[in-house]
Amino acid sequence: MTRRAALESTFESHKTATQVAAALRPDNTPEIETRVDGTTVITEMKRETTGGLQATIDDYVVNLQVAAQLVTTDGDTSTTIQHNHE
């Protein structure tokens, strides 16, 4: 049985969301898809085991935080991201 998760992160603008998604895409595998809908980055992932899915989510969240900080133009390293977990 395949385990699935979808993570949504909302940003201040479509431009920022697009930049964050572009920074995350190199880490995508065939089991991970990242797209932008307005100001929201949506990443869907699937793994065969719960532990594998958890590890993938953990890695993704770290990468997301780094990407968000890199595209922040105000220099604020305490970028806050709103996460919606399914």
Backbone as numpy.savetxt, mean C-alpha at the origin, in Angstrom:
# Nx Ny Nz CAx CAy CAz Cx Cy Cz
-6.80 -23.50 0.27 -7.64 -22.32 0.27 -6.75 -21.07 0.27
-7.03 -20.16 -0.61 -6.24 -18.93 -0.72 -6.76 -17.89 0.26
-5.83 -17.22 0.95 -6.17 -16.12 1.86 -6.01 -14.82 1.09
-6.92 -13.86 1.30 -6.90 -12.59 0.57 -7.03 -11.41 1.54
-6.43 -10.30 1.13 -6.56 -9.05 1.89 -6.54 -7.90 0.90
-7.26 -6.86 1.25 -7.25 -5.61 0.48 -6.96 -4.49 1.45
-5.97 -3.67 1.13 -5.61 -2.53 1.97 -5.83 -1.26 1.18
-6.46 -0.29 1.80 -6.70 1.00 1.18 -6.05 2.09 2.01
-5.34 2.98 1.34 -4.68 4.11 2.01 -5.07 5.37 1.25
-5.60 6.35 1.97 -6.07 7.58 1.36 -5.06 8.70 1.59
-4.81 9.48 0.54 -3.84 10.56 0.59 -4.51 11.89 0.25
-3.76 12.97 0.38 -4.30 14.31 0.19 -4.70 14.60 -1.25
-4.03 13.96 -2.22 -4.31 14.26 -3.61 -4.13 13.03 -4.48
-4.69 13.08 -5.68 -4.53 12.01 -6.65 -3.05 11.88 -7.03
-2.37 13.01 -7.16 -0.95 13.01 -7.51 -0.13 12.24 -6.48
-0.37 12.51 -5.20 0.36 11.81 -4.15 0.05 10.32 -4.17
-1.22 9.98 -4.32 -1.61 8.57 -4.38 -0.93 7.87 -5.55
-0.86 8.54 -6.70 -0.22 7.96 -7.88 1.27 7.76 -7.64
1.92 8.72 -7.00 3.36 8.59 -6.71 3.62 7.45 -5.73
2.79 7.33 -4.71 2.96 6.24 -3.74 2.77 4.89 -4.42
1.72 4.78 -5.23 1.46 3.52 -5.94 2.63 3.16 -6.86
3.18 4.15 -7.54 4.32 3.90 -8.43 5.53 3.40 -7.64
5.72 3.93 -6.44 6.83 3.49 -5.60 6.63 2.06 -5.09
5.37 1.65 -4.92 5.07 0.31 -4.41 5.08 -0.76 -5.49
4.77 -0.41 -6.72 4.60 -1.40 -7.79 5.80 -2.31 -8.02
7.04 -1.84 -7.89 8.16 -2.77 -8.12 8.16 -3.97 -7.17
7.51 -3.84 -6.02 7.44 -4.95 -5.06 6.27 -5.89 -5.35
5.41 -5.53 -6.30 4.28 -6.40 -6.62 4.77 -7.71 -7.22
4.09 -8.77 -6.85 4.30 -10.09 -7.44 3.02 -10.45 -8.16
2.95 -11.59 -8.82 1.67 -11.97 -9.45 0.51 -12.05 -8.45
0.82 -12.18 -7.16 -0.23 -12.27 -6.14 -0.57 -10.92 -5.50
0.06 -9.83 -5.97 -0.16 -8.50 -5.41 -0.49 -7.54 -6.54
-1.58 -6.78 -6.37 -1.96 -5.77 -7.36 -2.20 -4.45 -6.65
-1.57 -3.39 -7.14 -1.73 -2.06 -6.59 -2.32 -1.15 -7.66
-3.36 -0.39 -7.29 -3.97 0.55 -8.22 -4.39 1.81 -7.47
-4.74 2.85 -8.21 -5.17 4.11 -7.63 -6.61 4.37 -8.03
-7.42 4.79 -7.07 -8.80 5.21 -7.32 -8.96 6.57 -6.65
-8.86 7.63 -7.44 -8.94 8.98 -6.88 -7.74 9.27 -6.02
-7.97 9.48 -4.73 -6.88 9.76 -3.79 -6.51 8.53 -2.96
-7.02 7.37 -3.36 -6.82 6.15 -2.59 -5.94 5.15 -3.34
-4.95 4.61 -2.65 -4.14 3.51 -3.17 -4.77 2.23 -2.64
-5.10 1.32 -3.54 -5.73 0.05 -3.17 -4.78 -1.07 -3.57
-4.44 -1.89 -2.60 -3.57 -3.03 -2.87 -4.30 -4.29 -2.43
-4.41 -5.22 -3.37 -5.02 -6.51 -3.09 -3.92 -7.56 -3.15
-3.95 -8.46 -2.19 -2.94 -9.51 -2.15 -3.56 -10.82 -1.76
-2.91 -11.89 -2.19 -3.37 -13.23 -1.83 -2.17 -14.13 -1.58
-2.34 -15.04 -0.66 -1.30 -16.02 -0.31 -1.99 -17.32 0.07
-1.24 -18.38 0.01 -1.80 -19.70 0.31 -1.96 -19.95 1.81
-1.18 -19.25 2.64 -1.26 -19.48 4.08 -1.55 -18.16 4.80
-2.14 -18.28 5.96 -2.40 -17.10 6.78 -1.09 -16.44 7.19
-0.10 -17.22 7.57 1.20 -16.67 7.95 1.87 -15.95 6.79
1.75 -16.51 5.59 2.32 -15.87 4.41 1.63 -14.55 4.10
0.31 -14.52 4.28 -0.44 -13.28 4.06 -0.05 -12.24 5.09
0.08 -12.65 6.34 0.48 -11.72 7.40 1.86 -11.12 7.11
2.80 -11.95 6.69 4.15 -11.46 6.38 4.12 -10.49 5.20
3.30 -10.79 4.20 3.17 -9.91 3.04 2.58 -8.57 3.46
1.56 -8.59 4.30 0.94 -7.34 4.78 1.95 -6.53 5.59
2.68 -7.20 6.48 3.69 -6.50 7.28 4.72 -5.80 6.40
5.24 -6.52 5.41 6.22 -5.93 4.48 5.62 -4.76 3.72
4.38 -4.95 3.26 3.71 -3.91 2.48 3.54 -2.63 3.30
3.12 -2.76 4.55 2.88 -1.58 5.39 4.18 -0.80 5.59
5.28 -1.49 5.80 6.57 -0.80 5.94 6.90 -0.07 4.64
6.75 -0.75 3.51 7.04 -0.13 2.21 6.12 1.06 1.95
4.87 0.94 2.35 3.90 2.02 2.17 4.30 3.25 2.99
4.71 3.04 4.22 5.13 4.16 5.06 6.35 4.87 4.47
7.30 4.11 3.97 8.49 4.72 3.36 8.10 5.48 2.11
7.28 4.89 1.25 6.86 5.55 0.02 6.11 6.84 0.33
5.24 6.81 1.32 4.47 8.01 1.68 5.40 9.11 2.19
6.38 8.76 2.96 7.33 9.75 3.46 8.17 10.34 2.33
8.53 9.52 1.36 9.34 9.99 0.25 8.61 10.98 -0.65
7.30 10.81 -0.78 6.56 11.71 -1.67 5.98 12.91 -0.94
6.16 12.96 0.38 5.68 14.11 1.14 6.57 15.30 0.82
5.96 16.36 0.33 6.74 17.53 -0.09 7.00 18.51 1.02
6.31 18.37 2.14 6.49 19.34 3.22 7.62 18.96 4.18
8.26 17.82 3.92 9.38 17.41 4.75 8.95 16.77 6.06
7.67 16.62 6.29 7.16 16.02 7.53 7.39 14.52 7.49
8.22 14.01 8.37 8.50 12.58 8.39 7.51 11.81 9.23
6.53 12.49 9.77 5.51 11.78 10.58 4.24 11.62 9.78
4.37 11.35 8.49 3.23 11.20 7.59 2.21 10.24 8.18
0.98 10.68 8.23 -0.10 9.84 8.72 -0.87 9.28 7.54
-1.10 7.98 7.57 -1.83 7.30 6.51 -3.06 6.68 7.13
-4.19 6.84 6.48 -5.43 6.24 6.95 -5.56 4.88 6.27
-5.61 3.80 7.07 -5.72 2.45 6.52 -7.13 1.93 6.75
-7.68 1.29 5.74 -8.96 0.60 5.85 -8.70 -0.86 5.53
-8.87 -1.75 6.50 -8.60 -3.17 6.32 -9.92 -3.90 6.14
-9.92 -4.83 5.22 -11.10 -5.70 5.04 -10.90 -6.98 5.79
